[in-house]
XYZ file of C-alpha atoms in Angstrom:
662
model
C -59.152 -130.863 -2.428
C -57.459 -131.478 -5.799
C -57.377 -127.754 -6.509
C -55.839 -127.113 -3.078
C -53.110 -129.694 -3.743
C -52.388 -128.112 -7.116
C -52.181 -124.694 -5.457
C -49.758 -125.957 -2.779
C -47.652 -127.706 -5.424
C -47.423 -124.497 -7.474
C -46.467 -122.487 -4.423
C -43.783 -125.041 -3.552
C -42.311 -124.874 -7.031
C -42.306 -121.067 -6.901
C -40.612 -121.185 -3.486
C -37.910 -123.465 -4.836
C -37.418 -121.196 -7.828
C -37.158 -118.099 -5.599
C -34.682 -119.830 -3.288
C -32.524 -121.009 -6.193
C -32.661 -117.560 -7.798
C -31.704 -115.875 -4.496
C -28.819 -118.305 -3.971
C -27.462 -117.605 -7.476
C -27.876 -113.878 -6.934
C -25.873 -114.072 -3.677
C -23.064 -115.929 -5.454
C -22.990 -113.414 -8.302
C -22.988 -110.461 -5.910
C -20.221 -112.033 -3.877
C -18.037 -112.501 -6.924
C -18.756 -108.968 -8.050
C -17.855 -107.483 -4.663
C -14.681 -109.551 -4.433
C -13.548 -108.357 -7.859
C -14.806 -104.781 -7.611
C -12.328 -101.890 -7.981
C -12.714 -101.034 -4.316
C -11.534 -104.435 -3.217
C -8.078 -103.971 -1.724
C -6.396 -107.377 -1.468
C -6.861 -110.435 -3.640
C -5.374 -113.794 -2.691
C -5.148 -115.983 -5.768
C -3.576 -119.358 -6.384
C -2.144 -120.004 -9.811
C -4.587 -122.929 -10.045
C -7.495 -120.468 -10.314
C -5.559 -117.448 -11.552
C -4.160 -118.917 -14.744
C -5.151 -121.610 -17.209
C -2.729 -122.951 -19.826
C -3.359 -122.705 -23.544
C -1.192 -123.920 -26.375
C 0.488 -121.477 -28.753
C 3.408 -121.966 -31.106
C 6.677 -120.435 -29.884
C 9.726 -120.973 -32.103
C 12.917 -121.759 -30.195
C 16.104 -121.301 -32.152
C 19.365 -123.192 -31.686
C 17.694 -126.300 -30.252
C 18.418 -129.851 -31.330
C 14.734 -130.766 -31.632
C 11.952 -128.658 -33.063
C 9.465 -127.695 -30.358
C 6.128 -126.677 -31.815
C 4.076 -125.779 -28.792
C 4.455 -123.913 -25.542
C 2.200 -123.286 -22.592
C 1.263 -119.641 -22.612
C -0.974 -118.063 -20.022
C -4.249 -116.225 -19.779
C -4.657 -113.847 -16.866
C -8.250 -113.763 -15.655
C -9.601 -110.285 -15.049
C -7.079 -108.871 -12.645
C -9.153 -106.177 -10.920
C -6.432 -103.532 -10.999
C -7.174 -99.948 -11.913
C -4.042 -98.603 -13.592
C -3.801 -94.841 -13.357
C -1.145 -93.148 -15.450
C 1.503 -95.857 -15.628
C 0.383 -98.001 -12.719
C -2.217 -98.847 -10.155
C -2.694 -98.826 -6.436
C -3.760 -102.402 -5.716
C -1.901 -104.724 -3.400
C -1.849 -108.121 -5.071
C -0.844 -111.165 -3.042
C -0.373 -113.961 -5.560
C 0.897 -117.296 -4.322
C 1.302 -120.880 -5.476
C -0.996 -123.541 -4.047
C 1.332 -125.470 -1.681
C -0.843 -128.595 -1.931
C -0.822 -128.747 -5.710
C 2.070 -129.955 -7.867
C 2.584 -127.100 -10.304
C 3.041 -127.583 -14.016
C 6.037 -125.989 -15.759
C 5.399 -122.561 -17.241
C 7.154 -123.439 -20.482
C 8.671 -126.464 -22.216
C 12.290 -126.967 -21.295
C 14.840 -128.219 -23.762
C 15.365 -131.560 -22.049
C 16.725 -133.364 -25.107
C 19.961 -131.397 -25.403
C 22.949 -133.586 -26.025
C 26.105 -133.364 -23.969
C 28.042 -133.915 -27.197
C 27.024 -130.541 -28.643
C 30.075 -128.287 -28.900
C 29.995 -125.507 -26.308
C 31.306 -122.216 -27.667
C 32.799 -119.278 -25.774
C 31.016 -116.093 -24.794
C 32.517 -112.733 -25.713
C 34.157 -110.668 -22.962
C 33.946 -107.048 -24.136
C 36.268 -104.236 -23.068
C 33.300 -102.326 -21.589
C 32.933 -104.817 -18.734
C 30.080 -106.836 -20.243
C 29.934 -110.443 -21.354
C 27.967 -110.859 -24.598
C 26.088 -114.154 -24.596
C 26.712 -116.751 -27.293
C 23.553 -118.924 -27.496
C 25.822 -121.872 -28.315
C 27.701 -121.468 -25.046
C 26.634 -122.770 -21.643
C 24.727 -120.471 -19.303
C 27.149 -117.545 -18.808
C 26.578 -117.352 -15.052
C 28.386 -120.679 -14.673
C 31.414 -119.095 -16.353
C 31.118 -115.816 -14.467
C 31.033 -117.518 -11.072
C 33.930 -119.827 -11.933
C 36.187 -117.058 -13.265
C 35.318 -114.703 -10.402
C 36.075 -117.315 -7.759
C 39.456 -117.955 -9.409
C 40.194 -114.202 -9.529
C 39.283 -113.831 -5.851
C 41.545 -116.683 -4.791
C 44.406 -115.262 -6.868
C 43.956 -111.876 -5.200
C 44.107 -113.461 -1.758
C 47.162 -115.565 -2.550
C 49.297 -112.759 -3.981
C 48.663 -110.317 -1.102
C 51.790 -108.869 0.529
C 52.803 -110.513 3.807
C 55.443 -108.037 5.021
C 56.344 -104.347 4.838
C 59.155 -104.917 2.281
C 56.761 -106.890 0.070
C 54.142 -104.142 0.358
C 56.677 -101.457 -0.631
C 57.797 -103.453 -3.674
C 54.189 -104.054 -4.742
C 53.337 -100.364 -4.241
C 56.212 -99.286 -6.498
C 55.250 -101.884 -9.107
C 51.653 -100.667 -9.257
C 52.102 -96.918 -9.048
C 55.651 -96.190 -10.179
C 56.616 -94.247 -7.073
C 57.502 -94.842 -3.414
C 54.722 -95.013 -0.804
C 53.923 -91.929 1.288
C 55.653 -90.974 4.500
C 54.078 -92.848 7.416
C 53.531 -95.989 5.326
C 55.392 -98.024 7.945
C 52.964 -96.845 10.645
C 50.080 -97.703 8.351
C 51.528 -101.203 7.890
C 51.837 -101.642 11.658
C 48.139 -100.869 11.966
C 47.288 -103.302 9.152
C 49.270 -106.123 10.765
C 47.999 -105.483 14.280
C 44.350 -105.445 13.234
C 44.581 -108.168 10.581
C 43.451 -105.957 7.706
C 43.329 -108.212 4.649
C 44.233 -107.438 1.021
C 46.796 -104.750 1.983
C 47.682 -104.026 -1.657
C 44.152 -103.410 -2.943
C 43.910 -99.635 -2.693
C 43.823 -98.795 -6.398
C 40.788 -96.563 -5.804
C 43.015 -94.062 -3.984
C 45.420 -94.081 -6.920
C 42.596 -93.505 -9.431
C 41.210 -90.634 -7.385
C 44.523 -88.830 -6.870
C 46.598 -89.587 -9.974
C 45.495 -86.564 -12.041
C 46.410 -84.207 -9.176
C 50.001 -85.474 -9.326
C 50.247 -83.528 -12.585
C 49.073 -80.280 -10.946
C 51.372 -77.817 -9.204
C 50.754 -78.373 -5.445
C 50.655 -74.591 -4.899
C 47.472 -74.510 -6.980
C 45.981 -77.328 -4.933
C 46.709 -75.466 -1.699
C 45.323 -72.202 -3.068
C 42.026 -73.749 -4.165
C 40.500 -73.683 -0.679
C 40.838 -69.902 -0.386
C 39.231 -69.135 -3.776
C 35.486 -69.003 -3.114
C 34.774 -67.855 -6.668
C 35.686 -71.285 -8.060
C 33.396 -73.156 -5.685
C 30.191 -71.229 -6.346
C 27.573 -72.129 -3.748
C 29.032 -75.549 -2.980
C 28.477 -76.552 0.644
C 31.840 -77.661 2.000
C 34.091 -77.764 5.040
C 37.789 -78.260 5.701
C 39.303 -81.045 7.811
C 42.939 -80.870 8.876
C 45.598 -79.834 11.371
C 48.074 -76.935 11.541
C 50.977 -78.580 13.416
C 52.101 -82.192 13.690
C 51.216 -82.368 17.402
C 47.713 -80.936 16.846
C 44.617 -83.132 16.758
C 42.717 -83.324 13.480
C 39.684 -81.048 13.550
C 37.118 -79.163 11.463
C 39.036 -76.026 10.430
C 36.525 -74.188 8.267
C 32.857 -74.383 7.260
C 31.154 -72.808 4.220
C 27.422 -73.394 4.512
C 24.661 -72.115 2.216
C 21.849 -74.436 3.323
C 20.039 -74.661 6.651
C 21.486 -78.088 7.439
C 22.252 -78.331 11.188
C 25.989 -78.069 11.760
C 26.395 -81.548 13.359
C 24.789 -83.130 10.287
C 26.735 -80.850 7.956
C 30.156 -82.047 9.206
C 29.101 -85.554 10.268
C 31.223 -87.470 7.746
C 34.372 -85.547 8.605
C 33.815 -85.967 12.328
C 33.256 -89.706 11.873
C 36.612 -90.079 10.131
C 38.313 -88.011 12.832
C 36.713 -90.113 15.583
C 37.842 -93.380 14.024
C 41.441 -92.198 13.617
C 41.422 -90.867 17.189
C 40.016 -94.124 18.569
C 43.057 -96.006 17.253
C 45.512 -93.228 18.198
C 46.604 -92.516 14.610
C 46.347 -88.717 14.414
C 49.936 -88.329 15.609
C 51.274 -90.014 12.461
C 49.506 -87.701 10.005
C 51.425 -84.493 9.116
C 49.661 -81.103 8.827
C 47.126 -80.891 5.981
C 43.882 -79.271 4.855
C 41.347 -81.427 2.999
C 38.051 -80.107 1.629
C 34.934 -82.254 2.111
C 31.681 -81.979 0.191
C 28.304 -82.338 1.907
C 25.955 -83.533 -0.834
C 25.187 -87.188 -1.501
C 26.222 -86.448 -5.071
C 29.633 -85.603 -6.553
C 30.410 -81.976 -7.384
C 33.448 -81.761 -9.714
C 32.836 -83.033 -13.273
C 35.874 -84.180 -15.209
C 36.995 -82.007 -18.111
C 38.701 -84.577 -20.329
C 41.176 -82.212 -21.994
C 42.523 -80.898 -18.687
C 42.266 -84.271 -16.976
C 44.216 -86.127 -19.661
C 46.917 -83.430 -19.678
C 47.295 -83.699 -15.910
C 47.502 -87.505 -16.016
C 50.162 -87.305 -18.727
C 52.242 -84.964 -16.580
C 51.797 -87.323 -13.628
C 53.135 -90.236 -15.672
C 56.219 -88.201 -16.590
C 56.759 -87.036 -13.020
C 56.217 -83.392 -13.973
C 53.605 -80.784 -13.057
C 51.841 -78.036 -14.949
C 49.861 -74.943 -14.078
C 46.121 -75.118 -14.681
C 44.877 -71.654 -13.647
C 41.799 -71.909 -11.470
C 40.613 -68.381 -12.110
C 40.168 -68.584 -15.885
C 39.233 -72.206 -16.533
C 36.945 -72.513 -19.574
C 33.265 -73.318 -19.519
C 32.196 -76.025 -21.978
C 28.622 -75.237 -22.956
C 28.694 -77.308 -26.140
C 29.489 -80.842 -25.017
C 28.703 -80.957 -21.300
C 28.627 -84.653 -20.282
C 30.554 -85.554 -23.418
C 33.389 -83.289 -22.286
C 33.998 -85.679 -19.369
C 34.826 -88.568 -21.722
C 37.635 -89.475 -24.082
C 36.602 -88.264 -27.585
C 37.313 -91.787 -28.818
C 34.801 -93.389 -26.441
C 31.384 -94.775 -27.510
C 29.429 -91.887 -25.969
C 30.889 -89.529 -28.583
C 30.037 -91.930 -31.404
C 26.440 -92.443 -30.229
C 25.417 -89.284 -28.337
C 22.212 -89.378 -26.318
C 19.174 -87.393 -27.446
C 17.968 -85.811 -24.214
C 15.029 -84.211 -26.035
C 13.544 -87.532 -27.135
C 10.117 -88.012 -25.500
C 9.353 -90.621 -22.879
C 9.512 -93.543 -23.325
C 12.490 -93.813 -25.625
C 14.291 -96.769 -27.158
C 17.848 -96.064 -26.106
C 19.015 -99.637 -26.076
C 17.046 -101.927 -28.418
C 19.739 -104.587 -28.144
C 18.912 -104.928 -24.413
C 15.195 -105.598 -25.001
C 14.858 -109.376 -24.621
C 11.929 -109.445 -27.069
C 13.734 -107.384 -29.731
C 15.176 -109.102 -32.832
C 18.311 -106.994 -32.229
C 18.741 -108.397 -28.743
C 22.207 -109.375 -27.576
C 22.070 -110.576 -23.983
C 24.800 -109.240 -21.719
C 25.970 -109.768 -18.138
C 28.492 -107.852 -16.041
C 31.919 -109.376 -15.506
C 33.756 -106.131 -14.587
C 31.409 -104.010 -12.484
C 33.593 -100.905 -12.443
C 33.799 -100.801 -16.242
C 30.053 -101.424 -16.517
C 29.381 -98.265 -14.441
C 31.091 -95.944 -16.953
C 28.721 -93.776 -19.065
C 31.559 -93.096 -21.501
C 31.432 -96.794 -22.410
C 27.662 -97.167 -21.903
C 25.963 -93.976 -23.196
C 22.452 -95.086 -22.192
C 23.411 -94.638 -18.507
C 23.284 -90.859 -19.049
C 19.530 -91.176 -19.527
C 18.881 -93.997 -17.075
C 20.182 -92.561 -13.802
C 19.150 -89.521 -11.785
C 22.795 -88.522 -11.266
C 22.984 -87.542 -14.932
C 19.349 -86.981 -15.939
C 19.001 -84.278 -13.272
C 21.584 -82.209 -15.200
C 20.007 -82.952 -18.602
C 22.827 -82.738 -21.176
C 25.330 -82.055 -18.407
C 26.430 -79.427 -15.873
C 27.680 -76.014 -16.927
C 30.385 -75.744 -14.288
C 33.820 -74.557 -15.411
C 36.644 -77.046 -15.802
C 38.647 -77.149 -12.579
C 41.054 -79.695 -11.193
C 39.901 -79.503 -7.583
C 40.526 -82.123 -4.876
C 37.208 -82.565 -3.056
C 36.399 -85.562 -0.844
C 32.801 -86.638 -1.487
C 30.300 -89.315 -0.591
C 29.704 -90.961 -3.975
C 31.837 -89.965 -6.982
C 30.919 -91.380 -10.388
C 33.161 -92.251 -13.332
C 32.562 -88.745 -14.728
C 33.690 -86.882 -11.615
C 36.994 -85.884 -10.040
C 35.721 -86.178 -6.478
C 37.801 -88.285 -4.087
C 36.343 -91.371 -2.383
C 36.588 -91.808 1.395
C 35.558 -94.827 3.478
C 32.586 -93.348 5.314
C 30.820 -95.283 8.093
C 27.357 -94.130 7.034
C 24.819 -96.765 8.157
C 27.712 -99.065 9.076
C 26.736 -102.056 11.211
C 28.911 -104.729 12.755
C 26.357 -107.516 12.394
C 22.653 -108.078 11.723
C 20.058 -110.800 12.206
C 21.016 -113.774 10.054
C 18.400 -116.565 9.785
C 19.363 -119.935 8.325
C 18.965 -120.214 4.571
C 16.386 -123.007 4.978
C 14.220 -120.645 7.045
C 14.035 -118.028 4.270
C 10.722 -119.205 2.876
C 10.027 -116.130 0.727
C 11.911 -116.632 -2.539
C 10.811 -113.402 -4.206
C 13.238 -110.625 -5.083
C 12.794 -107.891 -2.458
C 13.329 -104.148 -2.426
C 11.861 -101.379 -0.281
C 12.722 -97.698 -0.325
C 11.589 -94.232 -1.345
C 11.566 -92.483 -4.703
C 14.891 -90.704 -4.207
C 17.428 -90.322 -6.996
C 16.086 -87.156 -8.612
C 13.744 -84.300 -7.786
C 10.302 -84.882 -9.280
C 8.541 -82.009 -11.000
C 6.988 -81.479 -14.420
C 10.014 -79.744 -15.940
C 12.418 -82.551 -14.913
C 13.058 -85.829 -16.745
C 12.307 -87.833 -13.605
C 10.615 -90.630 -15.562
C 14.066 -91.638 -16.827
C 15.647 -91.932 -13.358
C 16.875 -95.265 -12.039
C 14.359 -95.927 -9.256
C 11.396 -94.966 -11.432
C 12.778 -97.280 -14.108
C 13.056 -100.036 -11.490
C 9.385 -99.648 -10.548
C 8.289 -99.618 -14.194
C 10.352 -102.778 -14.704
C 8.502 -104.353 -11.767
C 4.918 -103.134 -11.734
C 4.003 -102.107 -15.278
C 3.467 -103.736 -18.683
C 2.083 -106.955 -17.207
C 0.438 -107.809 -20.525
C 3.852 -108.066 -22.182
C 6.114 -111.079 -22.588
C 9.568 -111.821 -21.236
C 12.268 -114.018 -22.686
C 14.120 -115.758 -19.851
C 17.556 -117.091 -20.697
C 18.572 -120.663 -19.995
C 15.750 -122.023 -17.835
C 16.522 -125.715 -17.491
C 19.914 -125.466 -19.208
C 22.439 -127.504 -17.244
C 26.167 -126.962 -16.984
C 27.775 -128.047 -20.248
C 24.572 -127.539 -22.268
C 23.877 -124.739 -24.705
C 21.968 -121.874 -23.130
C 19.957 -121.170 -26.288
C 17.936 -118.055 -27.087
C 15.672 -118.216 -24.036
C 12.046 -119.090 -23.356
C 9.040 -116.780 -23.684
C 6.934 -116.312 -20.555
C 4.097 -113.984 -19.600
C 5.135 -111.086 -17.359
C 1.659 -110.955 -15.809
C 2.285 -114.367 -14.309
C 5.946 -114.003 -13.363
C 6.144 -110.492 -11.914
C 3.649 -110.796 -9.025
C 4.918 -114.246 -8.062
C 8.663 -113.578 -8.324
C 9.031 -109.933 -7.254
C 8.310 -108.019 -4.053
C 9.576 -104.585 -5.048
C 7.756 -101.463 -3.912
C 8.092 -97.889 -2.735
C 7.163 -97.352 0.907
C 4.858 -94.836 2.557
C 4.231 -91.965 0.112
C 6.006 -89.940 -2.608
C 8.906 -87.740 -1.535
C 11.326 -85.380 -3.297
C 8.508 -84.101 -5.506
C 6.909 -80.785 -6.411
C 3.336 -79.937 -5.438
C 2.461 -79.236 -9.073
C 0.634 -82.511 -9.590
C 3.803 -84.604 -9.743
C 3.374 -86.002 -6.211
C -0.176 -87.061 -7.064
C 0.983 -88.645 -10.312
C 3.622 -90.648 -8.439
C 1.088 -91.737 -5.820
C -1.215 -93.135 -8.512
C 1.556 -94.563 -10.671
C 2.919 -97.268 -8.383
C 1.974 -99.470 -5.466
C 3.251 -97.984 -2.172
C 3.693 -100.472 0.682
C 4.856 -100.259 4.259
C 6.615 -103.625 4.700
C 10.402 -103.556 4.370
C 12.514 -106.470 3.056
C 15.493 -106.301 0.657
C 17.775 -108.239 -1.596
C 17.921 -105.881 -4.578
C 20.237 -102.939 -3.871
C 19.677 -99.821 -5.983
C 21.277 -96.354 -5.916
C 19.291 -93.491 -4.379
C 20.288 -89.818 -4.476
C 23.838 -91.127 -4.541
C 25.345 -94.478 -3.649
C 23.332 -96.979 -1.607
C 24.283 -96.696 2.060
C 22.262 -99.823 2.909
C 24.614 -102.245 1.126
C 26.615 -103.023 4.276
C 23.488 -104.026 6.149
C 22.093 -106.039 3.240
C 25.202 -108.036 2.421
C 25.594 -108.966 6.103
C 22.222 -110.770 6.081
C 23.494 -113.734 3.994
C 20.875 -112.909 1.366
C 21.958 -113.178 -2.241
C 22.295 -109.489 -3.097
C 21.658 -108.158 -6.613
C 23.395 -104.772 -6.807
C 22.783 -102.050 -9.420
C 24.986 -98.955 -9.126
C 27.004 -96.407 -11.096
C 29.202 -95.421 -8.141
C 32.555 -97.117 -7.513
C 33.203 -97.230 -3.757
C 36.231 -97.558 -1.511
C 35.772 -101.333 -1.362
C 35.143 -101.972 -5.083
C 38.644 -103.397 -5.618
C 38.324 -105.455 -2.441
C 34.994 -107.086 -3.312
C 34.388 -109.722 -6.002
C 31.199 -109.752 -8.093
C 29.655 -113.192 -8.601
C 31.458 -114.317 -5.423
C 30.029 -111.905 -2.829
C 27.070 -110.438 -4.739
C 25.400 -110.494 -8.171
C 26.140 -107.385 -10.274
C 23.210 -105.950 -12.253
C 23.196 -103.342 -15.010
C 21.576 -100.053 -14.015
C 18.780 -100.450 -16.591
C 18.036 -103.918 -15.134
C 18.204 -105.475 -18.601
C 19.928 -108.552 -17.147
C 18.000 -108.888 -13.888
C 15.284 -111.308 -15.005
C 17.887 -113.678 -16.431
C 20.154 -113.451 -13.389
C 17.339 -113.856 -10.883
C 15.726 -116.747 -12.768
C 19.081 -118.559 -12.910
C 19.182 -118.728 -9.111
C 15.476 -118.953 -8.241
C 14.288 -121.082 -11.149
C 10.787 -120.998 -12.593
C 7.590 -120.157 -10.742
C 7.487 -123.641 -9.240
C 11.034 -123.351 -7.923
C 12.360 -125.804 -10.510
C 15.494 -125.449 -12.661
C 17.077 -122.978 -10.235
C 20.421 -122.948 -8.457
C 19.476 -122.416 -4.846
C 22.805 -123.864 -3.720
C 24.765 -121.210 -5.629
C 22.552 -118.412 -4.273
C 23.101 -119.702 -0.747
C 26.857 -119.845 -1.358
C 27.020 -116.264 -2.660
C 24.931 -115.059 0.281
C 27.192 -116.795 2.804
C 30.341 -115.518 1.092
C 28.922 -111.990 1.054
C 28.264 -112.110 4.776
C 31.733 -113.524 5.447
C 33.260 -110.714 3.383
C 31.269 -108.100 5.295
C 32.350 -109.440 8.680
C 36.024 -109.779 7.730
C 36.713 -107.101 5.103
C 34.290 -104.309 6.075
C 35.076 -103.931 9.760
C 35.695 -100.625 11.469
C 39.433 -101.386 11.236
C 39.125 -101.712 7.447
C 37.496 -98.282 7.220
C 40.283 -96.815 9.351
C 43.002 -98.463 7.239
C 41.552 -96.932 4.067
C 41.163 -93.423 5.483
C 44.569 -93.497 7.202
C 46.253 -94.408 3.912
C 44.145 -91.888 1.952
C 45.189 -89.014 4.231
C 48.880 -89.997 4.086
C 48.620 -89.907 0.288
C 46.715 -86.613 0.353
C 49.280 -84.973 2.644
C 52.082 -85.838 0.229
C 50.047 -84.802 -2.812
C 49.430 -81.280 -1.471
C 52.929 -80.835 -0.011
C 55.203 -78.292 -1.714
C 58.060 -80.810 -1.346
C 56.497 -84.093 -2.410
C 59.791 -86.013 -2.488
C 60.428 -85.367 1.198
C 57.013 -86.810 2.033
C 57.784 -90.253 0.579
C 58.718 -93.398 2.497
C 61.826 -95.494 1.820
C 62.972 -98.620 3.607
C 66.223 -98.250 5.570
């Protein structure tokens, strides 16, 4: 009996051991399967995802020495990076039931008595941050709001006032038909009736060109090469405006080919304005991109003649090619791009702008205060190797130097093309949820990999959308230095706080390509793109980034009341009529200021130290601007005035095509 009991006891112990071993094995297998490379979606709270450790991080320009900072350890993110990126979808979220600890120590002992110094406003459109100044976004918002109010208050209220202001700005009388244009503006309550400087910038050089040359350009196919184009105009004053000529080299369906021109015609016809526009012929481009690079020597000569009220002959048939300088030939020889030329042969990645790297000792933080100036590659040479518009032409185009008036979709600062107000993707209104109902505080962007054609022989890795995705999805083991977290108004902004990108990026950003790679060659480049980044199918936006040309989605985005962060190199018809830091947040094309700008509004990962009220205000003001300054009537007012100016510009008797008050 005793032996039997011992046997049963041994079997029981073995059973318990087997059960415990099996239970442990199940747990281990479960963890392995959850974290295996084939596992598609991981939901992680920061409570289990990250544990704090203490490491010394020196903070300069603080009143008290801070010896320690909470850094982070990322626990075995099961992501297989291929090439530059991976294909996992990572849903990382904060535990809503757990009070989160701050990511970093904030400088809470700053004294209000510390002297606050000024930031430096540079001529290139950027504000250079002084660590002993307050957070620059406070200043940028305040100055921009004052500039916007001043613009509204000084707007002309009558035709005589508008004529006087026109002559003051441009040194000549307005075009014939200006009184009819003013009637339209008054009737339809078009605001800011003086803010049409974009038309002046686009046309001023042509005032120095003999109008006979401008008229002859259309009938000289040799100067256009294989440029897809069409002509809009009318032969007699009583004629309707129509498509007069089409030159098509691609298989684009004709309705799509002439869509922009027909849209302008339809808008003018809807408001019965064709009758006030004299006969003219205007050439329209078809591409999303501009077509006529500036040749600085010819351009500056033409502008000088325009200032003097004289014209010169710039023969179209024997204009010189500039094979030596290419993009440089579009800039003033005294501009920064000549002093620091870009090495287009430097391998990827390069270090074009070490002063913009927040972790570099040479760093000098900058923010945009003048968005137009910040778009200019002549002032910011790195743009030539950070945007598909320029990278696609390598060192620059080899087209001859012509002074040709071509109306295009998205001219850049280095092109002569003329800007029109095109209703592409125009919407009157969109769904607009209350700010309190916008529970997702991440920075959103969805789109495709447009902006450049992708093949092995192209420098597509330097293009703007690829750079955006690298900024978002790659280098998660690196650190970021975020400026001014916790710095209140009237306190020094300091040098910034070091945080771990692997913690911040997945929690703060929702930026992804959709569907699958496009605009790529089947030489392995499409496959490389597919494995490089995370491609998602959900669509939600508040970051606005250029594509092949300008971003046509901006109208829809700004109407949503979201706080829009906009990165672009293309001035548009409304640029003078829109105020950065009042209606949207301007961002440099290399995104070197985006973390700082976004963190200022959103705060840290726990939503602390942000300025949600200012983001809400900018979003609401952006929507209000869209509904009141970007109506169909505003598009018509711009195009009506543009065509009146163009008619006079190409007239053989320009003086007779001017308007004078009786």
